[in-house]
Coordinates of C-alpha atoms and ligand atoms in Angstrom, one line a residue:
X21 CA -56.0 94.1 0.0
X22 CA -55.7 90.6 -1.8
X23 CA -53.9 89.7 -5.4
X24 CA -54.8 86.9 -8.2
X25 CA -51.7 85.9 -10.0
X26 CA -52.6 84.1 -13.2
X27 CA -49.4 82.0 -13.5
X28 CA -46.9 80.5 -11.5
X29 CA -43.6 80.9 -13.2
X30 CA -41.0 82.4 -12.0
X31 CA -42.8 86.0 -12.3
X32 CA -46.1 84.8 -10.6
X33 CA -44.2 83.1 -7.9
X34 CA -41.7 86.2 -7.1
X35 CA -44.5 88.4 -7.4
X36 CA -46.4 85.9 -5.0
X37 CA -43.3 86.3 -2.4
X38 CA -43.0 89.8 -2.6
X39 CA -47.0 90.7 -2.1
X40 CA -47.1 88.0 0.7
X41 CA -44.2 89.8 3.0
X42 CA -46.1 92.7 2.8
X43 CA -48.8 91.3 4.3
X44 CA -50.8 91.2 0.8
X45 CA -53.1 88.1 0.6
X46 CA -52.3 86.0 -2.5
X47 CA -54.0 83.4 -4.4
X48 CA -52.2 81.8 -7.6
X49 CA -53.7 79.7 -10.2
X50 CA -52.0 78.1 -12.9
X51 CA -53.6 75.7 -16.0
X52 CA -50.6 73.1 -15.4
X53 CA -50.2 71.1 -12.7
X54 CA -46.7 71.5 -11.2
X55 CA -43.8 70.4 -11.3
X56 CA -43.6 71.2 -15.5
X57 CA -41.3 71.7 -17.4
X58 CA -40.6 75.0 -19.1
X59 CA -37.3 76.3 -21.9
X60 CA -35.5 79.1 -20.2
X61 CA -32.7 77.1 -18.2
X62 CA -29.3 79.6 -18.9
X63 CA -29.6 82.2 -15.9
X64 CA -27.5 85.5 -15.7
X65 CA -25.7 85.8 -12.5
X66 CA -27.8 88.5 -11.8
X67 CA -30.4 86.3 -10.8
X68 CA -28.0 85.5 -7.2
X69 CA -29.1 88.3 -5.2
X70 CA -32.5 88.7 -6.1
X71 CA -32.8 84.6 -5.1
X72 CA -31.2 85.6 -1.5
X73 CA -33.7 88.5 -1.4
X74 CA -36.7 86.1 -2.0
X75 CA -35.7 83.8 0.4
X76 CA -34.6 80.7 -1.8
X77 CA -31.0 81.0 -2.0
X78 CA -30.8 77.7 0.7
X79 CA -32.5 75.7 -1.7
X80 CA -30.3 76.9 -4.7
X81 CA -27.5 75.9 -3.2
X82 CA -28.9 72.5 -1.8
X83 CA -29.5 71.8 -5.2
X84 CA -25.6 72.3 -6.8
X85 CA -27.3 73.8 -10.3
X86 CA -23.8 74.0 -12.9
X87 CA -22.7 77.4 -12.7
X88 CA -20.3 79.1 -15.5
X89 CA -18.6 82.0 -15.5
X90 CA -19.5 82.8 -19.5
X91 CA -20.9 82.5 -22.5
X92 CA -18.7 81.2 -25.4
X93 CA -19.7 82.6 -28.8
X94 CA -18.6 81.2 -32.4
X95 CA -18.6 83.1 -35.3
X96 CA -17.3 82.9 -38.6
X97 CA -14.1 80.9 -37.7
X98 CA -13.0 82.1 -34.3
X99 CA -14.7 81.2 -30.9
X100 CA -14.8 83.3 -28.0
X101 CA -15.4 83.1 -24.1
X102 CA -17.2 86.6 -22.8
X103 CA -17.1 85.9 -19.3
X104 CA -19.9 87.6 -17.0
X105 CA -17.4 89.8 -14.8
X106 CA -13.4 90.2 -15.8
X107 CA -11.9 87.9 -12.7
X108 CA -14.2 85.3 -13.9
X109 CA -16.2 85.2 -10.5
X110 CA -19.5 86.2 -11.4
X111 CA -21.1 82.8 -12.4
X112 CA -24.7 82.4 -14.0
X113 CA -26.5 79.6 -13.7
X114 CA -27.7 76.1 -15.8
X115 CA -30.3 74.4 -14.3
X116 CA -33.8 72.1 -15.5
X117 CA -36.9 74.7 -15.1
X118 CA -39.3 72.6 -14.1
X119 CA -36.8 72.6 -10.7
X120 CA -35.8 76.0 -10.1
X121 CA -39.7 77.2 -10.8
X122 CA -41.0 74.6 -7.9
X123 CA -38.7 75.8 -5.5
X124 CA -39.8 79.2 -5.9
X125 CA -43.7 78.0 -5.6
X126 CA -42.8 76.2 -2.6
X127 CA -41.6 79.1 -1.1
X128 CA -44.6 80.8 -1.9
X129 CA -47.0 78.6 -0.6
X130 CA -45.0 77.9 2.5
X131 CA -45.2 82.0 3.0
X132 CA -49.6 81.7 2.9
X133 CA -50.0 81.3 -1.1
X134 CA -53.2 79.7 -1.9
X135 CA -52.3 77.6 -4.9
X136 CA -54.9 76.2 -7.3
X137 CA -53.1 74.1 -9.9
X138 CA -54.9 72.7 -13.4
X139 CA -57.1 75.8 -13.2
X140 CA -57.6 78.0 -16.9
X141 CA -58.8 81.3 -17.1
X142 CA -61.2 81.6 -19.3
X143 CA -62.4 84.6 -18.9
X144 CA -63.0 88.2 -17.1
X145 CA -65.7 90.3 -15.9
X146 CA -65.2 94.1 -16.0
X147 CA -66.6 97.1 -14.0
X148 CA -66.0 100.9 -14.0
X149 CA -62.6 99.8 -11.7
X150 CA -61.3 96.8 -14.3
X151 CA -61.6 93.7 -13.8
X152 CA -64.1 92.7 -11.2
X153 CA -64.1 88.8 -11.8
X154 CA -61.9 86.1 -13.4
X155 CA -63.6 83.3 -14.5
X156 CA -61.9 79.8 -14.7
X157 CA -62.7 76.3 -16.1
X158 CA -63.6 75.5 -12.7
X159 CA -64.3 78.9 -10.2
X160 CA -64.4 82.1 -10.1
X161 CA -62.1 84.3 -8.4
X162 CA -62.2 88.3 -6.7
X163 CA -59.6 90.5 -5.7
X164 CA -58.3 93.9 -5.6
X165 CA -55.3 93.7 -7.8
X166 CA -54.7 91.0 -10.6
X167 CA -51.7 89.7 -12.0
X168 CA -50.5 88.3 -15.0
X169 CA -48.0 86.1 -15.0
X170 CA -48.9 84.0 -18.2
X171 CA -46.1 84.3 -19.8
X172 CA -46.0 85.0 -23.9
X173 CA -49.8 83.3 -23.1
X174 CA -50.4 86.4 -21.9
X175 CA -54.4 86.3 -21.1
X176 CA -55.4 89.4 -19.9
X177 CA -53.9 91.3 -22.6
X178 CA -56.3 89.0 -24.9
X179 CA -59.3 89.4 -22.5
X180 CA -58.9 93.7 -22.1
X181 CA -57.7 94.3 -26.1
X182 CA -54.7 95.6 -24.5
X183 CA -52.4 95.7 -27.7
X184 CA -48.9 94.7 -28.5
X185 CA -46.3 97.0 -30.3
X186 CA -43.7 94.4 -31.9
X187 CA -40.1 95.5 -32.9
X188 CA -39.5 92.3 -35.4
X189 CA -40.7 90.0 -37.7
X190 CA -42.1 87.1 -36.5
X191 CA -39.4 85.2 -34.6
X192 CA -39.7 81.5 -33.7
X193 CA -37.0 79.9 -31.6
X194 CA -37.1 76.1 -31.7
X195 CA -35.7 74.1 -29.0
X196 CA -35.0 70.3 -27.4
X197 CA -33.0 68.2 -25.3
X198 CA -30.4 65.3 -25.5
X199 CA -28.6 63.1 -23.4
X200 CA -25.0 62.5 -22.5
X201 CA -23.4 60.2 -20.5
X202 CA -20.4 62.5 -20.5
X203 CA -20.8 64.8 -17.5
X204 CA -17.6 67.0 -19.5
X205 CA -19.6 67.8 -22.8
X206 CA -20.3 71.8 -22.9
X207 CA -19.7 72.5 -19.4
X208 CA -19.9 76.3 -20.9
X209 CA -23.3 77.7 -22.6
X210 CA -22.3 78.0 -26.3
X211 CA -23.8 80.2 -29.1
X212 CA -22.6 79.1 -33.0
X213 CA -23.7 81.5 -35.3
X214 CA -24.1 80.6 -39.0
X215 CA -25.8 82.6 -42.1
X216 CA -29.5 81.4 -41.0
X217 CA -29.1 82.6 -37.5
X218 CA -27.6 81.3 -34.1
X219 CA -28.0 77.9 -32.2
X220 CA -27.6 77.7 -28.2
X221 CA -26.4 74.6 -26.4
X222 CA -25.9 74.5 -22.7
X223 CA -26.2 71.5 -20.4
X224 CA -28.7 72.1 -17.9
X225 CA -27.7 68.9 -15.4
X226 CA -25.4 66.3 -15.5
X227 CA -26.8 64.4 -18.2
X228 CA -29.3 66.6 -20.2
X229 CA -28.0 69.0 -22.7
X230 CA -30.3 71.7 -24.1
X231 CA -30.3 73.5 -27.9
X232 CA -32.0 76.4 -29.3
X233 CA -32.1 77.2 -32.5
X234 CA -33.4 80.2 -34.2
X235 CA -33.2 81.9 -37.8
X236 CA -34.1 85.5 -37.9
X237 CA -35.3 85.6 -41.5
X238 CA -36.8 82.2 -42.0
X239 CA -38.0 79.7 -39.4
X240 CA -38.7 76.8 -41.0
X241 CA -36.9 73.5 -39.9
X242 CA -37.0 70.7 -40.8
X243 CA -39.2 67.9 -38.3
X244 CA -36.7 66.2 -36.0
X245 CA -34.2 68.7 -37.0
X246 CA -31.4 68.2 -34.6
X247 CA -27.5 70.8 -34.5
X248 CA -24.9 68.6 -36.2
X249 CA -22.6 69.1 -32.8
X250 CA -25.5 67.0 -31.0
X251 CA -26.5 64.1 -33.9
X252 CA -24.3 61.4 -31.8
X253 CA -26.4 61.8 -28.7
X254 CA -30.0 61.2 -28.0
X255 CA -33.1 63.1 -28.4
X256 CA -35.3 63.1 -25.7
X257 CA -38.5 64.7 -25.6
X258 CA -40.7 66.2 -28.5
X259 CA -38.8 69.3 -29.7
X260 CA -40.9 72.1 -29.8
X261 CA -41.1 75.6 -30.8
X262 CA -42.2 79.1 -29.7
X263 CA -42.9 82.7 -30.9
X264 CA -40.6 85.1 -29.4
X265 CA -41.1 87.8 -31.5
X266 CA -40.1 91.0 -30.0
X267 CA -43.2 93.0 -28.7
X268 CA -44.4 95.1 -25.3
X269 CA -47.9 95.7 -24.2
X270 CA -49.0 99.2 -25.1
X271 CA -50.0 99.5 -21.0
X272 CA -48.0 96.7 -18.7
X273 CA -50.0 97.8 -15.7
X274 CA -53.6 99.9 -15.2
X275 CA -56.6 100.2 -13.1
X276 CA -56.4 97.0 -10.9
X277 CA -54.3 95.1 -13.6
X278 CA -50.6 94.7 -13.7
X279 CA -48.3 92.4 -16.3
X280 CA -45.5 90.9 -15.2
X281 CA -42.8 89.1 -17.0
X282 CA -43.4 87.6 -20.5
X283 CA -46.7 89.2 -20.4
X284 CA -45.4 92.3 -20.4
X285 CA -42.9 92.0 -23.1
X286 CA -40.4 89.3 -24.9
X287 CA -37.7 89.5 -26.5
X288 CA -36.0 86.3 -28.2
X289 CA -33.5 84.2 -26.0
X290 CA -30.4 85.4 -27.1
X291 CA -31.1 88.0 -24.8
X292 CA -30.4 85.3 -21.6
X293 CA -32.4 87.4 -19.4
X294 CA -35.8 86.3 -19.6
X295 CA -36.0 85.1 -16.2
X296 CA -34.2 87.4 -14.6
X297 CA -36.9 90.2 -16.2
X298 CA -39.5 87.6 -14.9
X299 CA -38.1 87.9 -11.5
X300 CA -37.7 91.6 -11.4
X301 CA -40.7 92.5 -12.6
X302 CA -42.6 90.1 -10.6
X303 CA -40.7 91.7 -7.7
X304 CA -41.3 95.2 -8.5
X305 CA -44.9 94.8 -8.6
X306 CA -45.4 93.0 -5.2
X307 CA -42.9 96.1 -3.9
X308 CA -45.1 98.7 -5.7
X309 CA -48.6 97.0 -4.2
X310 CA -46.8 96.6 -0.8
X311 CA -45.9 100.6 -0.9
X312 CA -49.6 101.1 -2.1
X313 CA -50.9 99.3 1.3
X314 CA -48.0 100.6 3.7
X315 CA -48.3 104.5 2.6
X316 CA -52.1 104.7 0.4
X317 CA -49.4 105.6 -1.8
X318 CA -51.6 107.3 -5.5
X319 CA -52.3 104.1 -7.6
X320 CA -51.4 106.4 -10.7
X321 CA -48.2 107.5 -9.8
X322 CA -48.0 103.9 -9.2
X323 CA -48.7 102.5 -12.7
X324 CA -46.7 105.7 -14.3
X325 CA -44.2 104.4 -12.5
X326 CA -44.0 100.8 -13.3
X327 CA -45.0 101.5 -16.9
X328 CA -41.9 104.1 -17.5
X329 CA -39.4 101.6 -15.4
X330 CA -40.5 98.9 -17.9
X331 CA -40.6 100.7 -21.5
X332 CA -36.9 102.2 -20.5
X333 CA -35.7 98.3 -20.1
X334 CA -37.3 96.7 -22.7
X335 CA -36.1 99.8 -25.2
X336 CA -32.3 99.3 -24.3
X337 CA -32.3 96.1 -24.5
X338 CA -34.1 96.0 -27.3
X339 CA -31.1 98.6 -28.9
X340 CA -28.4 96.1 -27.4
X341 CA -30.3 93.1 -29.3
X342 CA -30.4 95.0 -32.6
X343 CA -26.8 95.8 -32.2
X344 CA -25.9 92.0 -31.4
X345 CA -27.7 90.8 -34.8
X346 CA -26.5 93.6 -36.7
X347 CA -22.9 92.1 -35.6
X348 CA -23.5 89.3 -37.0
X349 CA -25.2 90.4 -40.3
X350 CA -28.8 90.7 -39.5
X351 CA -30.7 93.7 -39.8
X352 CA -33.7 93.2 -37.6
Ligands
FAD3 C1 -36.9 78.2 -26.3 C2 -36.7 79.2 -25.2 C3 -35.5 79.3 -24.5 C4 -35.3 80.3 -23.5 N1 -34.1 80.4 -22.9 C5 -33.9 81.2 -21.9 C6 -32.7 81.3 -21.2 O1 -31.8 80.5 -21.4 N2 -32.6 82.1 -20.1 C7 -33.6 83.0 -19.8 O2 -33.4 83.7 -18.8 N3 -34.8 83.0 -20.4 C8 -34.9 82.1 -21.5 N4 -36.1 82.1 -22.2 C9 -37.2 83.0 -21.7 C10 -37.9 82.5 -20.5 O3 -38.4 81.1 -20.7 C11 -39.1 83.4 -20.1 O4 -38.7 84.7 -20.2 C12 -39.6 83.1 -18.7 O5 -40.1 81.8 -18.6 C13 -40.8 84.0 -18.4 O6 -41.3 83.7 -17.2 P1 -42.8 84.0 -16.8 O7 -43.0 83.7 -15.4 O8 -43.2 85.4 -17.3 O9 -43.7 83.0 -17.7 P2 -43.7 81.4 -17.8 O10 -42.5 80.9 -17.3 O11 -44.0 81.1 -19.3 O12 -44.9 81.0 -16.9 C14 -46.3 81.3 -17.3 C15 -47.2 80.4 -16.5 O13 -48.6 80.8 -16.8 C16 -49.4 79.6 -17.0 N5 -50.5 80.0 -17.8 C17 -50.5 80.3 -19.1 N6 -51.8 80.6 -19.6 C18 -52.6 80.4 -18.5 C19 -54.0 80.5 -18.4 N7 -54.9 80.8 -19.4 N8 -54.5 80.3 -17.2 C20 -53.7 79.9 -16.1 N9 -52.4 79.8 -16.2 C21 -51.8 80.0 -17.4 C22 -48.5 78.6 -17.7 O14 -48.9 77.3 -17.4 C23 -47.1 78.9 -17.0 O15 -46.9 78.1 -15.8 C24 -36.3 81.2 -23.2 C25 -37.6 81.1 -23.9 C26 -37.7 80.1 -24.8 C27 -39.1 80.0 -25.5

């Protein structure tokens, strides 16, 4: 039994981790070439043991990623700090992407992932099973499960008309970086609401701070649009912007296919737990294969499984999104 994960974010490469200690061959590909960089960078503490179970929580901690112990939230005229846990000791994480998601390929590879970076898929090949082939811009690649870990990209979906059922309006969150030279600015991961919608900043190391920005009714912005709290500082990088609109795949996993991650379903950042759900997914289908291969477990029971598991997450937190923006004064 061997798997072809199309992606090696944090997904791909937990998925990757998980197939490989159950003795599943794994090949990744990826169209970047690594490390590169990636928005995503406030982590729920949730994340903690999940990173011990995949083996990476050394690295984590040789690294000294900022940790906080909340989120502050400004609205209207009052600001408050909605800590993770009551004590306070429950701390999430802040840390550059492009960092955290080459530790976890490292550990991948250095478990017996083959890795073939700058690689596209361009394209499948079906038979009466799924998908026989996947064709790249530079191989072609067999195996008896495939993976998608493409993110909001999401390739196969595109490839097998596998359709999306979205829960908004189109929602674009645009996002760049600054730089401080004062290690003390917004230690804690702030969201300022306003009537167009909410901006995020957090700093993600000691001199870069990140912002988010998104408006739930109109997403327009101006070009080099930067949040007022930030204009003292400087931009660095080309701000950029992406589609989170709220949506699951109508099937997240059949025949020899399964989507993991953002290719399974989104939901805008405000819900902070997009790599988490990355991770856990990615994790629960290199569990599910490994059960397959240990016990011949019934493929179908598999997929009915991992289908229901995912549709009841994204649908709460779907209901806990609506309820947030609804707070607020947006009906979504
Ligand atoms: C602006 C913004 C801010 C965010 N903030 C947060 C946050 O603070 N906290 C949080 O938890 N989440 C956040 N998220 C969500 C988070 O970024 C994603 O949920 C997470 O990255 C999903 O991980 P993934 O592994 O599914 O996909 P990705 O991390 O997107 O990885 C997909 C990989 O697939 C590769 N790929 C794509 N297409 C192809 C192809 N055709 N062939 C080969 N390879 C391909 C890509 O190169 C990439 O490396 C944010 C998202 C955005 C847009």
């Amino acid at each position: 039994m061997n798997a072809l994960i199309i992606g090696a974010g944090p997904a791909g490469t937990s998925c990757a981790i998980q197939l490989l200690k159950a003795g599943i061959e794994v090949t990744i590909l990826d169209k970047q070439h690594f490390p590169r960089s990636a928005p995503g960078e406030t982590l729920h503490p949730g994340i903690e043991p999940l990173l011990k179970e995949l083996g990476v929580w050394e690295e984590i901690e040789e690294h000294s990623f900022l940790r906080h112990s909340g989120i502050i939230t400004e609205f209207q005229d009052s600001a408050k700090l909605d800590l993770y846990h009551s004590e306070g000791d429950w701390e999430g994480f802040q840390f550059p992407r492009e960092t955290f998601d080459q530790l976890l390929l490292n550990k991948a590879i250095t478990l017996g992932a083959k890795f073939y970076p700058g690689t596209k898929l361009i394209d499948v090949v079906l038979d009466s099973a799924g998908i026989a082939t996947v064709i790249t811009d530079s191989r072609n690649f067999n195996a008896s499960f495939f993976i998608d870990a493409s993110g909001r990209n999401a390739v196969l979906p595109k490839k097998l008309n596998i359709r999306y059922q979205n829960f908004s309006p189109p929602l674009f969150v645009h996002y760049g970086y600054v730089e401080t030279e004062d290690s003390s600015s917004f230690p804690t991961p702030r969201i300022i609401w306003d009537t167009n919608g909410w901006l995020w900043v957090s700093r993600i190391s000691e001199k870069l701070v990140n912002w988010n920005r998104l408006y739930p009714l109109n997403h327009k912005i101006a070009k080099n649009w930067l949040p007022e709290c930030l204009q003292n500082l400087k931009p660095t990088g080309t701000p950029n912007a992406a589609n989170v609109t709220w949506r699951i795949a109508e099937n997240v996993s059949h025949n020899n296919y399964f989507l993991i991650g953002d290719a399974a379903f989104t939901l805008d950042p405000l819900s902070s737990k997009g790599v988490l759900k990355a991770i856990m997914s990615g994790m629960m289908c290199g569990y599910l294969l490994g059960q397959l291969k240990l016990l011949k477990s019934d493929i179908s029971e598999l997929h009915s499984y991992y289908n229901n598991w995912m549709n009841d997450w994204f649908l709460k937190d779907l209901a806990k999104m609506k309820s947030i923006y609804a707070e607020k004064g947006f009906q979504i």
